[in-house]
Amino acid sequence: MTGYGKAECELSQKKITVEVKSLNSKQLDLNTRLPGVYREKDLEIRKEISDKLIRGKIDFSIYAESLGTESNAAINSTIVKNYFSQLSQISSELGLEMNNSALQIIMGLPEVVKTEREELDETEWNNNTEFCQGDFEYP
């Protein structure tokens, strides 16, 4: 019961790769690695795998790669301007010159870059199998 399988799906904005590796073992030992957006499906995935594969040391992985230019990170320009204004005021009070490194400093300050958590698209989850292609080998 040694085997390896890999399938890939290309959706509109991402590429999803699924890998299954198994080694012979007397009992089921299942390890899953999932991106954060798919964590809520962990129990469903485990059940599906344990229904199909009775025993073995199984490593199951899903990798998601963004294909588009969309990003879930955005710069909060209001906060950047506020920080810049405050730094400018402090610099002038101290008699210091404001230089280009101020923006680099500001970009590292809290709440400047806001990252939104990606939500799982149930339609994508339910329909992705028809777009997947892959090879699964169990000698």
Coordinates of N, CA and C in Angstrom, one line a residue:
M1 N 0.8 -1.2 0.0 CA 0.0 0.0 0.0 C 0.9 1.2 0.0
T2 N 1.8 1.3 -0.9 CA 2.6 2.5 -1.1 C 2.2 3.2 -2.3
G3 N 2.0 4.5 -2.3 CA 1.5 5.2 -3.4 C 1.7 6.7 -3.4
Y4 N 1.5 7.3 -4.5 CA 1.6 8.8 -4.7 C 0.6 9.2 -5.7
G5 N 0.0 10.4 -5.4 CA -0.9 11.0 -6.3 C -0.8 12.5 -6.3
K6 N -1.1 13.1 -7.5 CA -1.0 14.5 -7.6 C -2.1 14.9 -8.6
A7 N -2.8 16.0 -8.3 CA -3.8 16.5 -9.2 C -3.7 18.1 -9.1
E8 N -4.0 18.7 -10.3 CA -3.9 20.2 -10.3 C -5.2 20.7 -10.9
C9 N -5.7 21.8 -10.4 CA -6.8 22.5 -10.9 C -6.4 24.0 -11.1
E10 N -6.9 24.5 -12.3 CA -6.7 25.9 -12.5 C -8.0 26.6 -12.6
L11 N -8.3 27.4 -11.6 CA -9.5 28.2 -11.5 C -9.3 29.6 -12.1
S12 N -10.2 30.4 -12.0 CA -10.1 31.8 -12.6 C -8.9 32.6 -12.0
Q13 N -8.7 32.5 -10.7 CA -7.7 33.3 -10.0 C -6.7 32.5 -9.3
K14 N -6.7 31.2 -9.3 CA -5.7 30.4 -8.5 C -5.5 29.0 -9.1
K15 N -4.4 28.5 -8.8 CA -4.0 27.1 -9.1 C -4.0 26.3 -7.8
I16 N -4.7 25.2 -7.8 CA -4.7 24.4 -6.6 C -4.1 23.0 -7.0
T17 N -3.1 22.6 -6.1 CA -2.5 21.4 -6.3 C -2.8 20.5 -5.1
V18 N -3.2 19.3 -5.3 CA -3.5 18.3 -4.3 C -2.5 17.1 -4.4
E19 N -1.9 16.8 -3.3 CA -0.9 15.6 -3.3 C -1.3 14.6 -2.2
V20 N -1.2 13.4 -2.5 CA -1.4 12.3 -1.6 C -0.2 11.4 -1.6
K21 N 0.3 11.1 -0.5 CA 1.5 10.1 -0.4 C 1.1 9.1 0.7
S22 N 1.3 7.9 0.4 CA 1.0 6.8 1.4 C 2.2 5.8 1.5
L23 N 2.4 5.3 2.7 CA 3.3 4.3 3.0 C 2.6 3.2 3.7
N24 N 3.1 2.0 3.6 CA 2.5 0.8 4.2 C 2.5 1.0 5.8
S25 N 1.4 0.7 6.4 CA 1.4 0.7 7.9 C 0.1 -0.1 8.3
K26 N 0.2 -0.6 9.5 CA -0.9 -1.4 10.0 C -2.2 -0.6 10.3
Q27 N -2.0 0.6 10.7 CA -3.2 1.5 11.0 C -3.2 2.7 10.2
L28 N -4.3 3.5 10.3 CA -4.4 4.7 9.6 C -3.7 5.8 10.4
D29 N -2.7 6.5 9.8 CA -2.0 7.6 10.3 C -2.1 8.7 9.3
L30 N -3.0 9.6 9.5 CA -3.3 10.7 8.5 C -2.8 12.0 8.9
N31 N -2.0 12.6 8.0 CA -1.5 14.0 8.3 C -2.0 14.9 7.1
T32 N -2.6 16.0 7.5 CA -3.1 16.9 6.4 C -2.4 18.3 6.5
R33 N -2.1 18.9 5.4 CA -1.5 20.2 5.3 C -2.4 21.0 4.4
L34 N -3.1 22.0 4.9 CA -4.0 22.8 4.2 C -3.8 24.3 4.3
P35 N -4.0 25.1 3.3 CA -4.0 26.6 3.4 C -5.1 27.0 4.4
G36 N -4.9 28.1 5.0 CA -5.8 28.6 6.0 C -7.3 28.7 5.5
V37 N -7.5 29.0 4.3 CA -8.8 29.2 3.8 C -9.6 27.8 3.7
Y38 N -8.8 26.7 3.7 CA -9.5 25.4 3.6 C -9.5 24.7 5.0
R39 N -9.0 25.3 6.0 CA -9.0 24.7 7.3 C -10.3 24.2 7.8
E40 N -11.4 24.9 7.5 CA -12.7 24.5 7.9 C -13.2 23.2 7.3
K41 N -12.5 22.8 6.2 CA -12.9 21.5 5.5 C -12.0 20.4 6.0
D42 N -11.2 20.6 7.0 CA -10.2 19.5 7.4 C -11.0 18.2 7.8
L43 N -12.0 18.3 8.7 CA -12.7 17.1 9.1 C -13.4 16.4 7.9
E44 N -14.0 17.2 7.0 CA -14.6 16.6 5.8 C -13.6 15.9 5.0
I45 N -12.4 16.5 4.8 CA -11.3 15.8 4.0 C -10.8 14.6 4.7
R46 N -10.6 14.6 6.0 CA -10.2 13.4 6.8 C -11.2 12.3 6.6
K47 N -12.5 12.6 6.7 CA -13.5 11.6 6.6 C -13.5 10.9 5.2
E48 N -13.4 11.8 4.2 CA -13.3 11.2 2.8 C -12.1 10.3 2.6
I49 N -11.0 10.7 3.1 CA -9.8 9.9 2.9 C -9.9 8.6 3.7
S50 N -10.3 8.7 5.0 CA -10.4 7.5 5.8 C -11.5 6.5 5.2
D51 N -12.5 7.0 4.5 CA -13.5 6.1 3.9 C -12.9 5.4 2.7
K52 N -11.9 6.0 2.0 CA -11.3 5.4 0.8 C -10.1 4.6 1.2
L53 N -9.2 5.1 2.1 CA -8.0 4.4 2.4 C -8.1 3.9 3.8
I54 N -8.0 2.6 4.0 CA -8.3 1.9 5.3 C -7.1 2.0 6.2
R55 N -5.9 1.9 5.7 CA -4.7 1.9 6.6 C -3.5 2.5 5.8
G56 N -2.5 2.9 6.6 CA -1.3 3.4 6.0 C -0.9 4.7 6.6
K57 N 0.3 5.1 6.4 CA 0.8 6.5 6.8 C 0.5 7.4 5.6
I58 N -0.4 8.3 5.8 CA -0.9 9.1 4.6 C -0.6 10.6 4.9
D59 N 0.1 11.2 3.9 CA 0.3 12.6 3.9 C -0.6 13.2 2.8
F60 N -1.5 14.1 3.2 CA -2.4 14.8 2.2 C -2.1 16.3 2.3
S61 N -1.8 16.9 1.1 CA -1.5 18.3 1.1 C -2.3 19.0 0.0
I62 N -2.7 20.2 0.3 CA -3.3 21.1 -0.7 C -2.5 22.4 -0.7
Y63 N -2.1 22.8 -1.9 CA -1.4 24.0 -2.1 C -2.2 24.9 -3.0
A64 N -2.3 26.2 -2.6 CA -3.1 27.2 -3.5 C -2.1 28.3 -3.9
E65 N -2.1 28.6 -5.2 CA -1.2 29.6 -5.7 C -2.0 30.6 -6.5
S66 N -1.9 31.9 -6.2 CA -2.6 32.9 -6.8 C -2.1 33.1 -8.2
L67 N -3.0 33.2 -9.2 CA -2.6 33.4 -10.6 C -2.9 34.8 -11.1
G68 N -3.8 35.5 -10.3 CA -4.1 36.9 -10.8 C -3.4 38.0 -10.1
T69 N -3.7 39.2 -10.3 CA -3.1 40.3 -9.7 C -3.8 40.7 -8.4
E70 N -4.9 40.0 -8.1 CA -5.6 40.4 -6.9 C -4.8 40.0 -5.7
S71 N -4.9 40.9 -4.7 CA -4.2 40.7 -3.4 C -5.2 40.9 -2.3
N72 N -5.0 40.2 -1.2 CA -5.9 40.5 0.0 C -5.2 41.5 0.9
A73 N -4.2 42.1 0.5 CA -3.5 43.2 1.3 C -3.7 44.5 0.6
A74 N -4.0 45.5 1.5 CA -4.2 46.9 1.0 C -3.5 47.9 1.9
I75 N -3.0 48.9 1.3 CA -2.3 50.0 2.1 C -3.4 51.0 2.6
N76 N -3.5 51.3 3.9 CA -4.4 52.2 4.4 C -3.8 53.6 4.3
S77 N -4.2 54.3 3.2 CA -3.5 55.6 2.9 C -3.9 56.7 4.0
T78 N -5.0 56.6 4.6 CA -5.4 57.5 5.7 C -4.4 57.4 6.9
I79 N -4.1 56.2 7.3 CA -3.2 56.0 8.4 C -1.7 56.4 8.0
V80 N -1.3 56.1 6.7 CA 0.0 56.5 6.2 C 0.1 58.0 6.3
K81 N -0.9 58.8 5.8 CA -0.9 60.2 5.9 C -0.8 60.8 7.3
N82 N -1.6 60.1 8.2 CA -1.6 60.5 9.6 C -0.2 60.3 10.2
Y83 N 0.4 59.2 10.0 CA 1.8 58.9 10.5 C 2.8 59.9 9.9
F84 N 2.7 60.2 8.6 CA 3.6 61.1 8.0 C 3.5 62.5 8.6
S85 N 2.2 62.9 8.8 CA 2.0 64.2 9.4 C 2.6 64.3 10.8
Q86 N 2.4 63.3 11.6 CA 2.9 63.3 12.9 C 4.4 63.3 12.9
L87 N 5.0 62.5 12.0 CA 6.5 62.5 11.9 C 7.1 63.8 11.4
S88 N 6.3 64.5 10.5 CA 6.8 65.8 10.0 C 6.7 66.8 11.1
Q89 N 5.7 66.8 11.9 CA 5.6 67.7 13.0 C 6.7 67.5 14.1
I90 N 6.9 66.3 14.4 CA 8.0 65.9 15.4 C 9.3 66.3 14.8
S91 N 9.6 66.1 13.5 CA 10.9 66.4 12.9 C 11.1 67.9 13.0
S92 N 10.0 68.7 12.7 CA 10.2 70.2 12.7 C 10.4 70.7 14.1
E93 N 9.7 70.1 15.1 CA 9.9 70.5 16.5 C 11.3 70.2 17.0
L94 N 11.9 69.1 16.5 CA 13.3 68.8 16.9 C 14.3 69.4 16.0
G95 N 13.9 70.0 14.9 CA 14.9 70.6 14.0 C 15.6 69.6 13.1
L96 N 14.9 68.5 12.9 CA 15.4 67.5 12.0 C 14.9 67.5 10.6
E97 N 15.6 67.1 9.7 CA 15.2 67.1 8.3 C 14.4 65.8 8.0
M98 N 13.3 65.9 7.3 CA 12.5 64.7 6.9 C 13.1 64.2 5.6
N99 N 13.4 62.9 5.5 CA 14.0 62.4 4.3 C 13.1 61.2 3.8
N100 N 13.6 60.6 2.7 CA 12.8 59.5 2.0 C 12.7 58.3 2.9
S101 N 13.5 58.1 3.9 CA 13.4 56.9 4.7 C 12.2 56.9 5.6
A102 N 11.6 58.1 5.7 CA 10.4 58.2 6.6 C 9.3 57.2 6.1
L103 N 9.1 57.2 4.8 CA 8.0 56.3 4.2 C 8.3 54.8 4.5
Q104 N 9.6 54.4 4.4 CA 10.0 53.1 4.8 C 9.6 52.8 6.2
I105 N 9.9 53.7 7.1 CA 9.6 53.5 8.5 C 8.1 53.4 8.7
I106 N 7.3 54.3 8.0 CA 5.9 54.3 8.2 C 5.3 53.0 7.7
M107 N 5.8 52.4 6.6 CA 5.2 51.2 6.1 C 5.4 50.0 7.1
G108 N 6.3 50.1 8.0 CA 6.5 49.1 9.0 C 5.6 49.3 10.3
L109 N 4.9 50.4 10.4 CA 4.1 50.7 11.6 C 2.8 50.0 11.6
P110 N 2.2 49.8 12.7 CA 1.0 49.0 12.8 C -0.2 49.6 12.0
E111 N -1.0 48.7 11.5 CA -2.2 49.0 10.8 C -2.1 49.7 9.4
V112 N -0.8 49.9 8.9 CA -0.6 50.5 7.6 C -1.0 49.6 6.5
V113 N -0.7 48.3 6.6 CA -1.1 47.4 5.6 C -2.2 46.5 6.2
K114 N -3.3 46.5 5.6 CA -4.4 45.7 6.1 C -4.6 44.4 5.3
T115 N -4.6 43.3 5.9 CA -4.7 42.0 5.2 C -6.1 41.4 5.6
E116 N -6.9 41.2 4.5 CA -8.2 40.6 4.7 C -8.1 39.1 4.6
R117 N -8.7 38.4 5.5 CA -8.7 36.9 5.4 C -9.6 36.5 4.3
E118 N -9.1 35.6 3.4 CA -9.8 35.1 2.3 C -10.9 34.1 2.8
E119 N -12.1 34.2 2.2 CA -13.2 33.4 2.6 C -13.3 32.2 1.6
L120 N -13.7 31.0 2.1 CA -13.9 29.9 1.2 C -15.1 30.0 0.4
D121 N -15.0 29.9 -0.9 CA -16.1 29.9 -1.8 C -16.7 28.5 -1.9
E122 N -17.8 28.3 -1.4 CA -18.4 26.9 -1.4 C -18.7 26.4 -2.8
T123 N -19.1 27.3 -3.7 CA -19.3 26.8 -5.1 C -18.0 26.3 -5.7
E124 N -16.9 27.0 -5.4 CA -15.6 26.6 -5.9 C -15.3 25.2 -5.3
W125 N -15.5 25.1 -4.0 CA -15.2 23.9 -3.3 C -16.0 22.7 -3.9
N126 N -17.2 22.9 -4.1 CA -18.1 21.8 -4.6 C -17.9 21.5 -6.0
N127 N -17.5 22.4 -6.9 CA -17.4 22.2 -8.3 C -16.0 22.0 -8.8
N128 N -15.0 22.0 -8.0 CA -13.6 22.0 -8.5 C -13.1 20.6 -9.0
T129 N -13.8 19.5 -8.7 CA -13.3 18.2 -9.1 C -13.4 18.0 -10.6
E130 N -14.4 18.7 -11.3 CA -14.5 18.5 -12.7 C -13.4 19.2 -13.5
F131 N -12.6 20.1 -12.8 CA -11.5 20.8 -13.5 C -10.2 20.2 -13.2
C132 N -10.2 19.2 -12.3 CA -8.9 18.6 -11.8 C -8.4 17.6 -12.8
Q133 N -7.1 17.6 -12.9 CA -6.4 16.5 -13.7 C -5.3 16.0 -12.8
G134 N -5.1 14.7 -12.9 CA -4.0 14.2 -12.1 C -3.8 12.7 -12.2
D135 N -2.7 12.2 -11.7 CA -2.3 10.8 -11.7 C -2.2 10.3 -10.3
F136 N -2.8 9.2 -10.0 CA -2.7 8.6 -8.7 C -2.2 7.1 -9.0
E137 N -1.1 6.8 -8.4 CA -0.5 5.5 -8.6 C -0.4 4.7 -7.3
Y138 N -1.0 3.5 -7.3 CA -0.9 2.6 -6.2 C -0.5 1.2 -6.7
P139 N 0.8 0.9 -6.6 CA 1.3 -0.4 -7.1 C 0.7 -1.6 -6.3

